[in-house]
XYZ file of C-alpha atoms in Angstrom:
657
model
C 1.812 -24.219 -47.985
C 2.601 -23.726 -44.311
C 2.315 -20.237 -43.017
C 5.816 -19.237 -42.156
C 7.305 -15.758 -42.484
C 10.892 -15.143 -41.550
C 11.204 -18.000 -39.008
C 14.706 -16.990 -37.982
C 13.657 -13.414 -37.222
C 10.693 -14.650 -35.209
C 12.820 -17.059 -33.191
C 15.338 -14.328 -32.345
C 12.503 -11.981 -31.345
C 11.049 -14.633 -29.044
C 14.422 -15.143 -27.372
C 14.765 -11.408 -26.815
C 11.375 -11.327 -25.138
C 12.332 -14.103 -22.724
C 15.535 -12.266 -21.836
C 13.649 -9.032 -21.166
C 11.549 -10.752 -18.522
C 14.369 -12.878 -17.092
C 12.577 -16.094 -18.069
C 15.301 -17.511 -20.295
C 17.228 -19.013 -17.369
C 14.027 -20.623 -16.113
C 13.318 -22.144 -19.541
C 16.917 -23.389 -19.756
C 16.490 -25.096 -16.395
C 13.234 -26.756 -17.485
C 14.921 -28.035 -20.653
C 17.891 -29.466 -18.729
C 15.632 -31.126 -16.142
C 13.509 -32.648 -18.894
C 16.598 -34.041 -20.605
C 17.613 -35.603 -17.279
C 14.221 -37.330 -17.040
C 12.829 -35.381 -14.085
C 9.118 -35.352 -13.287
C 7.232 -32.027 -13.367
C 4.317 -32.004 -10.928
C 4.125 -28.316 -9.920
C 4.139 -26.213 -13.079
C 1.054 -24.062 -12.504
C 2.833 -21.770 -10.056
C 5.419 -20.966 -12.746
C 2.727 -20.635 -15.427
C 0.798 -18.104 -13.339
C 3.852 -16.127 -12.229
C 3.813 -12.407 -13.027
C 6.900 -12.562 -15.248
C 5.498 -15.420 -17.321
C 2.127 -13.699 -17.742
C 3.715 -10.418 -18.847
C 5.997 -12.315 -21.222
C 2.917 -14.014 -22.674
C 1.276 -10.622 -23.182
C 4.377 -9.390 -24.984
C 4.548 -12.435 -27.278
C 0.873 -12.198 -28.188
C 1.089 -8.445 -28.765
C 3.867 -8.951 -31.315
C 1.694 -11.443 -33.232
C -0.461 -9.982 -35.996
C -3.233 -12.458 -35.115
C -3.783 -10.672 -31.799
C -5.985 -8.152 -33.601
C -8.492 -10.891 -34.503
C -11.338 -10.948 -31.955
C -12.941 -14.058 -30.477
C -16.559 -14.531 -29.455
C -16.233 -11.810 -26.811
C -15.061 -9.291 -29.502
C -12.026 -8.268 -27.408
C -8.521 -7.721 -28.775
C -5.049 -7.586 -27.204
C -5.266 -3.774 -27.179
C -8.133 -4.064 -24.694
C -5.860 -6.000 -22.340
C -2.994 -3.570 -22.914
C -5.035 -0.673 -21.541
C -5.439 -2.377 -18.160
C -2.898 -1.930 -15.340
C -0.263 -4.663 -15.379
C -1.145 -5.936 -11.901
C -4.801 -6.148 -12.895
C -3.894 -8.259 -15.965
C -1.933 -10.688 -13.768
C -4.708 -10.865 -11.174
C -7.375 -11.469 -13.795
C -5.435 -14.308 -15.472
C -5.038 -16.019 -12.115
C -8.712 -15.503 -11.311
C -9.855 -16.959 -14.645
C -7.718 -20.067 -14.155
C -8.311 -20.631 -10.438
C -11.122 -18.354 -9.310
C -14.143 -20.208 -10.677
C -16.201 -22.643 -8.633
C -15.664 -25.358 -11.237
C -12.081 -24.422 -12.084
C -10.956 -23.009 -15.396
C -13.813 -22.653 -17.884
C -12.739 -21.204 -21.245
C -15.152 -19.207 -23.354
C -16.462 -20.566 -26.624
C -14.122 -20.699 -29.624
C -15.178 -18.822 -32.759
C -15.179 -21.085 -35.818
C -14.010 -19.545 -39.070
C -13.967 -21.372 -42.384
C -10.909 -20.669 -44.568
C -11.420 -21.516 -48.270
C -8.999 -24.015 -49.830
C -7.910 -24.111 -53.499
C -9.900 -27.314 -54.100
C -13.164 -25.590 -53.154
C -13.327 -27.053 -49.648
C -12.733 -25.138 -46.425
C -10.271 -25.451 -43.558
C -11.858 -24.910 -40.127
C -10.043 -22.532 -37.786
C -10.826 -21.962 -34.140
C -10.246 -18.485 -32.698
C -10.258 -18.464 -28.869
C -11.106 -15.352 -26.881
C -8.150 -13.107 -26.143
C -7.987 -13.932 -22.408
C -7.981 -17.651 -23.220
C -5.254 -17.032 -25.800
C -3.191 -15.291 -23.126
C -3.611 -18.299 -20.824
C -2.659 -20.692 -23.630
C 0.459 -18.648 -24.305
C 1.414 -18.843 -20.616
C 1.087 -22.637 -20.758
C 2.963 -22.943 -24.043
C 5.964 -20.949 -22.782
C 6.476 -23.318 -19.860
C 5.633 -26.568 -21.635
C 7.695 -25.939 -24.773
C 11.212 -26.339 -23.260
C 10.067 -29.518 -21.486
C 8.670 -30.976 -24.701
C 11.589 -29.792 -26.859
C 13.920 -31.974 -24.793
C 11.762 -34.986 -25.736
C 10.980 -34.194 -29.373
C 12.614 -35.978 -32.294
C 15.250 -34.230 -34.380
C 13.339 -35.297 -37.516
C 10.331 -33.027 -36.936
C 10.513 -29.434 -38.167
C 7.068 -27.852 -37.952
C 6.054 -25.270 -35.334
C 9.235 -25.633 -33.336
C 11.739 -22.906 -32.372
C 14.578 -22.386 -34.851
C 13.204 -24.972 -37.297
C 11.582 -24.219 -40.599
C 10.329 -25.470 -43.941
C 13.820 -24.855 -45.306
C 15.308 -27.388 -42.872
C 12.672 -29.993 -43.809
C 13.260 -29.536 -47.546
C 17.037 -29.731 -47.011
C 16.564 -33.038 -45.158
C 14.521 -34.452 -48.062
C 17.133 -33.348 -50.606
C 19.938 -34.906 -48.540
C 18.216 -38.248 -48.026
C 17.185 -38.840 -51.629
C 20.331 -37.501 -53.307
C 23.227 -38.243 -50.955
C 21.837 -41.246 -49.095
C 20.250 -42.888 -52.141
C 16.786 -43.360 -50.599
C 14.787 -43.251 -53.823
C 11.434 -44.521 -52.538
C 9.264 -41.974 -50.753
C 6.150 -43.062 -48.861
C 3.639 -40.204 -48.923
C 1.104 -40.130 -46.083
C -2.005 -38.010 -45.652
C -3.874 -38.110 -42.323
C -7.572 -37.290 -42.648
C -8.452 -34.201 -40.610
C -5.609 -34.648 -38.153
C -6.327 -31.610 -35.970
C -10.033 -32.516 -35.775
C -9.405 -36.143 -34.799
C -6.818 -35.988 -32.012
C -7.880 -38.311 -29.197
C -7.998 -36.276 -25.964
C -7.345 -39.143 -23.570
C -4.434 -40.362 -25.641
C -2.954 -36.845 -25.701
C -3.162 -36.521 -21.895
C -1.419 -39.901 -21.522
C 1.329 -38.765 -23.900
C 1.883 -35.625 -21.815
C 2.032 -37.819 -18.717
C 4.656 -40.046 -20.399
C 6.713 -36.880 -21.055
C 6.764 -36.424 -17.253
C 4.315 -33.500 -17.337
C 2.348 -34.724 -14.321
C 0.908 -31.558 -12.823
C -2.723 -32.640 -12.440
C -4.006 -29.066 -12.315
C -2.218 -28.272 -15.596
C -3.528 -31.429 -17.274
C -7.031 -30.489 -16.114
C -6.664 -27.012 -17.660
C -5.412 -28.510 -20.960
C -8.361 -30.913 -21.033
C -10.761 -27.978 -20.513
C -9.049 -26.103 -23.383
C -9.543 -29.131 -25.647
C -13.216 -29.385 -24.720
C -14.013 -25.673 -25.062
C -17.343 -25.245 -26.923
C -17.143 -24.128 -30.554
C -19.419 -21.391 -31.864
C -20.228 -22.301 -35.464
C -20.751 -19.661 -38.198
C -24.545 -20.015 -37.840
C -24.304 -19.265 -34.092
C -25.017 -22.650 -32.509
C -22.525 -24.273 -30.097
C -20.834 -27.663 -30.486
C -19.013 -29.536 -27.743
C -15.995 -31.323 -29.240
C -15.262 -34.874 -28.108
C -11.937 -35.033 -29.962
C -9.518 -32.781 -31.842
C -7.592 -29.637 -31.052
C -8.751 -26.562 -33.003
C -6.409 -25.059 -35.584
C -5.857 -21.449 -34.590
C -5.315 -22.092 -30.902
C -1.901 -20.995 -29.627
C -1.237 -24.276 -27.874
C -2.577 -26.502 -30.693
C 0.697 -26.802 -32.712
C 2.607 -27.851 -29.588
C -0.027 -30.455 -28.707
C -0.005 -31.728 -32.300
C 3.750 -32.287 -32.081
C 3.240 -34.125 -28.776
C 0.785 -36.485 -30.472
C 2.992 -37.256 -33.475
C 6.248 -37.346 -31.510
C 5.405 -40.945 -30.661
C 5.286 -41.721 -34.395
C 8.677 -40.045 -34.935
C 10.365 -42.145 -32.257
C 8.683 -45.364 -33.415
C 9.929 -44.888 -36.999
C 13.410 -44.027 -35.699
C 13.439 -47.179 -33.549
C 12.925 -49.339 -36.654
C 16.243 -48.309 -38.188
C 17.839 -44.932 -37.427
C 18.065 -45.479 -33.655
C 17.788 -49.261 -33.579
C 19.472 -50.747 -30.479
C 21.856 -52.839 -32.595
C 23.813 -49.768 -33.716
C 25.188 -49.327 -30.199
C 27.154 -52.570 -30.585
C 29.355 -50.996 -33.253
C 32.077 -48.384 -32.867
C 31.430 -44.999 -34.389
C 33.030 -41.612 -34.939
C 31.633 -38.098 -34.774
C 31.499 -35.472 -37.502
C 32.446 -31.816 -37.087
C 29.001 -31.021 -35.661
C 29.345 -33.715 -33.010
C 26.844 -36.117 -34.618
C 27.674 -39.823 -34.475
C 28.343 -41.604 -37.774
C 27.037 -45.185 -37.618
C 28.017 -46.251 -41.136
C 29.492 -49.591 -39.965
C 26.347 -50.464 -38.033
C 23.992 -49.533 -40.870
C 26.058 -51.555 -43.355
C 25.666 -54.654 -41.188
C 21.955 -53.966 -40.566
C 21.227 -53.983 -44.321
C 21.945 -57.721 -44.331
C 19.024 -58.302 -41.940
C 15.236 -58.166 -42.387
C 15.005 -54.720 -40.802
C 13.237 -52.013 -42.827
C 15.500 -49.062 -43.621
C 13.410 -45.950 -43.152
C 13.841 -42.286 -42.277
C 11.057 -39.847 -41.416
C 10.844 -36.125 -42.229
C 7.822 -34.465 -40.611
C 6.412 -30.942 -40.688
C 3.346 -30.802 -38.382
C 0.895 -33.442 -39.732
C 2.594 -33.592 -43.150
C 5.308 -36.254 -43.190
C 7.278 -38.433 -45.591
C 9.122 -41.703 -44.909
C 12.055 -42.543 -47.181
C 13.199 -46.100 -47.911
C 15.960 -47.767 -49.928
C 13.946 -50.424 -51.800
C 10.418 -50.693 -53.139
C 9.734 -53.755 -51.011
C 10.758 -51.881 -47.849
C 8.603 -48.921 -48.876
C 5.502 -51.107 -49.392
C 6.041 -52.832 -46.038
C 6.553 -49.463 -44.371
C 3.315 -48.090 -45.826
C 1.332 -51.008 -44.399
C 3.119 -50.954 -41.016
C 2.813 -47.177 -40.453
C -0.839 -47.092 -41.590
C -1.696 -49.859 -39.130
C 0.315 -48.178 -36.367
C -1.457 -44.820 -36.858
C -4.873 -46.500 -36.814
C -4.321 -48.704 -33.778
C -1.983 -46.540 -31.706
C -3.126 -42.957 -32.389
C -6.634 -43.687 -33.723
C -5.922 -41.662 -36.853
C -7.235 -42.523 -40.302
C -5.003 -42.393 -43.366
C -6.425 -41.248 -46.703
C -5.919 -44.160 -49.173
C -6.234 -41.842 -52.188
C -3.320 -39.617 -51.117
C -1.112 -42.267 -49.509
C 1.279 -43.933 -51.942
C 4.847 -45.042 -52.716
C 6.785 -42.881 -55.184
C 10.054 -43.706 -56.945
C 11.571 -40.231 -57.262
C 13.745 -41.355 -60.158
C 10.605 -41.782 -62.275
C 8.018 -39.353 -60.914
C 7.602 -36.368 -58.623
C 6.884 -36.560 -54.912
C 5.045 -33.613 -53.359
C 5.946 -32.142 -49.956
C 5.090 -28.757 -48.409
C 4.071 -27.217 -51.741
C 7.106 -28.523 -53.685
C 7.313 -31.397 -56.154
C 10.647 -33.197 -55.972
C 12.343 -35.847 -58.085
C 15.781 -36.988 -59.190
C 17.174 -36.563 -62.672
C 20.152 -38.339 -64.167
C 23.314 -36.257 -64.494
C 26.209 -38.337 -65.760
C 26.549 -41.324 -63.446
C 24.758 -39.565 -60.570
C 21.254 -38.480 -59.687
C 20.642 -34.856 -58.674
C 17.579 -33.202 -57.169
C 15.118 -31.439 -59.436
C 12.257 -29.558 -57.820
C 9.440 -27.188 -58.777
C 6.369 -25.580 -57.330
C 3.722 -28.252 -57.073
C 0.923 -27.992 -59.631
C -1.690 -26.773 -57.142
C 0.613 -24.063 -55.847
C 1.497 -23.001 -59.403
C -2.152 -22.535 -60.365
C -2.998 -20.784 -57.103
C -0.076 -18.337 -57.302
C -0.864 -17.492 -60.925
C -4.562 -16.944 -60.216
C -3.906 -14.827 -57.080
C -1.457 -12.508 -58.853
C -3.751 -12.062 -61.870
C -6.643 -11.258 -59.535
C -4.549 -8.679 -57.686
C -3.639 -6.986 -60.995
C -7.366 -6.419 -61.464
C -7.484 -4.783 -58.040
C -4.699 -2.410 -59.108
C -6.785 -1.246 -62.056
C -9.942 -0.929 -59.940
C -8.608 -0.200 -56.429
C -10.749 -0.938 -53.403
C -11.740 2.148 -51.467
C -9.968 1.048 -48.319
C -6.598 0.671 -50.054
C -6.306 2.903 -53.080
C -3.941 2.308 -55.972
C -0.739 2.519 -53.920
C -2.140 0.137 -51.333
C -3.083 -2.422 -53.990
C 0.403 -2.206 -55.515
C 1.969 -2.708 -52.099
C -0.227 -5.786 -51.581
C 0.784 -7.152 -54.991
C 4.455 -6.590 -54.155
C 4.143 -8.271 -50.761
C 2.513 -11.276 -52.469
C 5.407 -11.469 -54.938
C 8.013 -11.289 -52.174
C 6.217 -13.912 -50.079
C 6.029 -16.318 -53.023
C 9.680 -15.804 -53.892
C 10.871 -16.179 -50.275
C 9.058 -19.481 -49.847
C 9.536 -21.205 -53.217
C 13.113 -20.144 -53.934
C 14.181 -23.438 -52.332
C 13.070 -25.217 -55.527
C 15.942 -25.890 -57.928
C 13.911 -24.892 -61.000
C 11.929 -22.084 -59.435
C 13.202 -19.634 -62.080
C 11.389 -21.643 -64.787
C 8.146 -21.661 -62.804
C 8.299 -17.950 -62.018
C 9.221 -17.063 -65.613
C 6.103 -18.848 -66.858
C 3.969 -17.139 -64.220
C 5.689 -13.820 -64.970
C 4.841 -13.972 -68.675
C 1.173 -14.538 -67.917
C 1.100 -11.778 -65.275
C 2.939 -9.325 -67.563
C 0.351 -9.831 -70.298
C -2.466 -9.103 -67.870
C -0.603 -6.074 -66.509
C -0.168 -4.576 -69.966
C -3.753 -5.290 -71.020
C -5.403 -4.120 -67.801
C -3.303 -1.014 -67.295
C -3.011 0.265 -70.844
C -6.323 2.110 -70.908
C -5.695 5.673 -69.883
C -2.390 7.412 -69.533
C -2.640 7.449 -65.729
C -2.380 3.682 -65.541
C 0.332 3.140 -68.109
C 3.391 1.203 -66.982
C 6.611 3.181 -67.201
C 10.300 2.314 -66.902
C 10.889 5.152 -64.442
C 9.283 6.047 -61.133
C 10.158 6.854 -57.545
C 13.568 6.132 -56.084
C 13.930 2.560 -54.856
C 14.812 1.765 -51.259
C 18.072 0.013 -50.409
C 16.335 -3.339 -50.030
C 14.483 -2.846 -53.331
C 17.726 -1.969 -55.105
C 19.417 -5.028 -53.634
C 16.584 -7.292 -54.657
C 15.202 -5.896 -57.935
C 17.548 -3.083 -58.934
C 19.193 -5.047 -61.768
C 15.952 -6.417 -63.205
C 15.001 -5.266 -66.693
C 11.371 -6.226 -66.094
C 10.835 -3.741 -63.261
C 8.038 -1.302 -64.134
C 6.352 1.655 -62.433
C 2.808 2.959 -62.480
C 2.678 6.314 -64.190
C 0.377 7.994 -61.659
C 1.613 6.781 -58.276
C 5.230 6.161 -59.422
C 5.138 2.910 -57.416
C 7.250 -0.031 -58.659
C 5.581 -3.325 -59.615
C 7.915 -6.147 -58.564
C 8.632 -8.759 -61.247
C 7.738 -12.284 -60.095
C 10.150 -13.692 -62.700
C 13.252 -12.058 -61.156
C 14.299 -14.813 -58.769
C 17.254 -17.052 -58.074
C 17.250 -20.479 -56.444
C 18.520 -20.685 -52.862
C 20.152 -23.859 -51.613
C 18.219 -24.975 -48.520
C 20.294 -25.081 -45.350
C 20.166 -28.166 -43.172
C 19.578 -27.724 -39.475
C 22.666 -27.251 -37.313
C 22.695 -29.875 -34.593
C 24.053 -27.530 -31.928
C 21.325 -24.889 -32.426
C 18.969 -24.837 -29.437
C 16.842 -22.087 -27.936
C 17.218 -23.475 -24.427
C 20.974 -23.720 -23.939
C 23.471 -20.815 -23.837
C 25.686 -22.577 -26.395
C 22.760 -23.228 -28.722
C 21.521 -19.653 -28.524
C 24.941 -18.317 -29.465
C 24.308 -19.749 -32.946
C 21.083 -17.752 -33.211
C 21.752 -14.322 -31.693
C 24.137 -12.345 -29.534
C 23.453 -11.541 -25.915
C 21.801 -8.255 -25.083
C 24.367 -5.439 -25.349
C 23.348 -3.605 -22.196
C 23.153 -3.745 -18.431
C 20.705 -6.631 -18.000
C 20.714 -6.176 -14.211
C 19.280 -2.689 -14.592
C 16.825 -4.009 -17.180
C 15.466 -6.520 -14.676
C 15.239 -3.844 -12.005
C 13.272 -1.678 -14.408
C 10.983 -4.596 -15.212
C 10.227 -5.196 -11.530
C 9.951 -1.489 -10.638
C 6.431 -0.591 -9.597
C 4.584 1.975 -11.685
C 1.177 2.475 -10.087
C -1.888 2.608 -12.332
C 0.236 2.225 -15.457
C -1.134 0.078 -18.271
C 0.328 -3.259 -19.320
C 1.185 -1.727 -22.684
C 3.133 1.079 -20.980
C 5.069 -1.359 -18.786
C 5.953 -3.601 -21.701
C 6.951 -0.771 -24.043
C 9.167 0.709 -21.349
C 11.262 -2.468 -21.403
C 11.374 -2.469 -25.203
C 12.625 1.103 -25.211
C 15.384 0.298 -22.736
C 16.629 -2.396 -25.100
C 16.188 -0.311 -28.246
C 18.061 2.638 -26.709
C 20.740 0.240 -25.365
C 20.200 1.549 -21.849
C 20.977 5.177 -22.775
C 19.125 8.486 -22.587
C 17.495 9.430 -25.892
C 18.642 13.052 -25.594
C 22.041 13.057 -23.881
C 23.204 9.565 -24.854
C 24.386 8.952 -21.266
C 24.037 5.455 -19.816
C 21.383 5.031 -17.143
C 22.954 4.116 -13.795
C 19.866 3.399 -11.696
C 16.134 2.908 -12.082
C 15.486 6.300 -10.479
C 17.396 7.920 -13.357
C 15.015 6.451 -15.954
C 11.935 8.460 -16.846
C 9.516 7.320 -19.528
C 8.260 10.396 -21.397
C 5.115 10.604 -23.523
C 6.015 12.537 -26.678
C 2.391 13.539 -26.998
C 1.069 13.942 -23.444
C -1.944 11.858 -22.486
C -3.744 15.102 -21.592
C -3.466 16.041 -25.280
C -4.649 12.663 -26.568
C -1.366 10.741 -26.438
C -1.318 6.989 -25.834
C 0.972 4.375 -24.299
C 1.971 3.001 -27.687
C 5.640 2.346 -28.396
C 6.046 5.222 -30.862
C 4.752 7.771 -28.359
C 7.253 6.879 -25.607
C 10.931 7.622 -25.045
C 13.307 7.036 -22.126
C 15.249 10.022 -20.813
C 17.171 11.018 -17.705
C 15.150 12.526 -14.858
C 16.538 16.110 -15.263
C 15.974 15.891 -19.030
C 12.347 14.916 -18.424
C 11.924 17.853 -16.092
C 13.501 20.158 -18.683
C 11.105 18.952 -21.401
C 8.110 20.154 -19.394
C 9.760 23.170 -17.701
C 8.329 26.599 -18.505
C 9.896 28.723 -15.738
C 13.043 30.465 -16.991
C 15.042 29.990 -13.781
C 14.175 26.276 -13.707
C 15.227 25.919 -17.332
C 18.508 27.755 -16.732
C 19.415 25.693 -13.656
C 18.858 22.377 -15.426
C 20.681 23.498 -18.566
C 23.702 24.462 -16.485
C 23.773 20.962 -15.039
C 23.167 19.047 -18.265
C 25.416 21.186 -20.535
C 23.688 20.110 -23.750
C 25.442 20.535 -27.075
C 23.733 21.768 -30.212
C 22.488 18.324 -31.355
C 21.228 17.383 -27.905
C 19.385 20.674 -27.605
C 17.740 20.029 -30.983
C 16.483 16.630 -29.736
C 15.194 18.245 -26.571
C 13.352 20.927 -28.501
C 11.674 18.360 -30.745
C 10.276 16.677 -27.641
C 9.155 20.058 -26.212
C 7.369 20.912 -29.469
C 5.587 17.516 -29.484
C 4.456 18.244 -25.924
C 3.268 21.705 -27.092
C 5.883 23.477 -24.979
C 7.800 26.467 -26.349
C 11.266 25.388 -27.579
C 14.364 26.767 -25.901
C 16.109 29.462 -27.928
C 19.713 28.441 -28.454
C 20.808 32.087 -29.039
C 19.569 33.117 -25.584
C 21.477 30.214 -24.103
C 24.595 31.292 -25.932
C 24.317 34.845 -24.630
C 23.866 33.653 -21.062
C 26.792 31.264 -21.348
C 28.930 34.074 -22.761
C 27.974 36.390 -19.930
C 28.580 33.855 -17.187
C 31.598 31.997 -18.555
C 33.215 34.527 -20.801
C 32.759 32.328 -23.846
C 33.138 33.941 -27.239
C 32.346 30.999 -29.478
C 29.246 31.622 -31.557
C 26.484 29.037 -31.206
C 24.221 28.673 -34.204
C 20.472 28.706 -33.861
C 18.905 25.260 -34.151
C 15.249 26.037 -33.912
């Protein structure tokens, strides 16, 4: 099952980041130039620009994998503590400062167990090398996206497993393509030919020789095996590297376009008139009808990373396609196909597996409709994982405790439901799993009153009420009062096909994904470029995040910032008292408000209060910040008396602190 959590939210977050650092217009330009067929021979200057490096830091910081150390044992937090200018200078030095050019550190190999007892090798680069890979990916992605096929869905912006499953459903049910050719490439990521990959990048007009040299050095970075010895790879791109998914799509993009050239985009279709649908996509029904009378093989590809399916209309076409594609992969890409897992499936008679789902057609009247379930491996794995976690609830690990184990169980349930709800018969699968899990829950947690499951517990959150509030199977632990989410309470979701006009690198395409930033972006860019000497990279990045989160307004007064000089970034807990530059410890306020937070002299306080004229709520916010900074709060009654004496006011002001 591909690792994908809230792809839409992640894509929106990535777009926001690019807008913060004013890189979105640059990426749009790269995308447009790539579509026009321009050659890119000077990309390293853009890759090593300050804005791109700081954007890369921000994107890595928001990734949970940034906490995983490489062979040098450093994490993204170690980079965040350094001054921003030092981070930029060091990245440039690593890439260009060595006598032999860029030399990445060794990649830490980690073996991930698979359900079949085997392991999946992952490569974890050092954090500085990850930062460099992210810089490269940000610049290369818009160029490659303009060249990629519309039939690939894995590890691409604004595309997801849901879109791939929707495409499969549409092709087998609406288009009547009943024969699915299942392919399995042996160890794809470990067998990518480096020279072939560099030539493919060159054919995409990425012809910056310095960049291609850096990519080749990344591919040939030594791998530190679990026993400590180093291996120098001659082929492959390690899973776990930030740039690896993009390079994998570059390799298989040639396959996508070759399959499309056999039928979907065959030159003969241009000889026939066509119309466009509401989304602006051409409808070549007349051309395809005429092409079916020829010897051409009708085939359509749906690919998610290295997992792909080719759909055909007849069994003969499917068998010919299997032979042709297998030969093409071997001769063209030097990739070996597993004969045991490569086959032709008639979905009217048996299931075809794809991305953790098993899919077939069942007869309904005179038509065939899609019927899908969890695949058998996924079913067994999900059941075993949930049962195991129930045992952890009864005997909690010291690092988590009972509540922590329940939260982990609940997150597992939600993750399973979010992914597999695309299956038409997922309710049947989850009901069967739910019955088995419920039995284990009752048996494991019945001993002792403290572990008994109850029908009442703590109040549910709004999201919990929306999701599980009507379930009769919802139970609570007697001691912690925490709810245990029912895996069986699920409803099928119809997968949504990809909108053709959605694109992360055009203003029109982005409008389908998110709204523009609701603030003064000019001031945001000025703030981004404003020099803050000796400030850490984390501080500089969080300052921009706060400006967006506060919509360009003071956290105390609510007034809109008018210039960079007005903006002061305040540490709620001063660094002298142990405070850090983390996001939660910072807040943006107006300059006089910042001065008032730290002011202790009565005359200074009075003069600034007379200028600001804070109301009761604003004063309460100010006092909370003063208390966090261990400064005596301002007494609202004293302020009221002074205001009454100076202005003749008689209105009583209530005490807030």
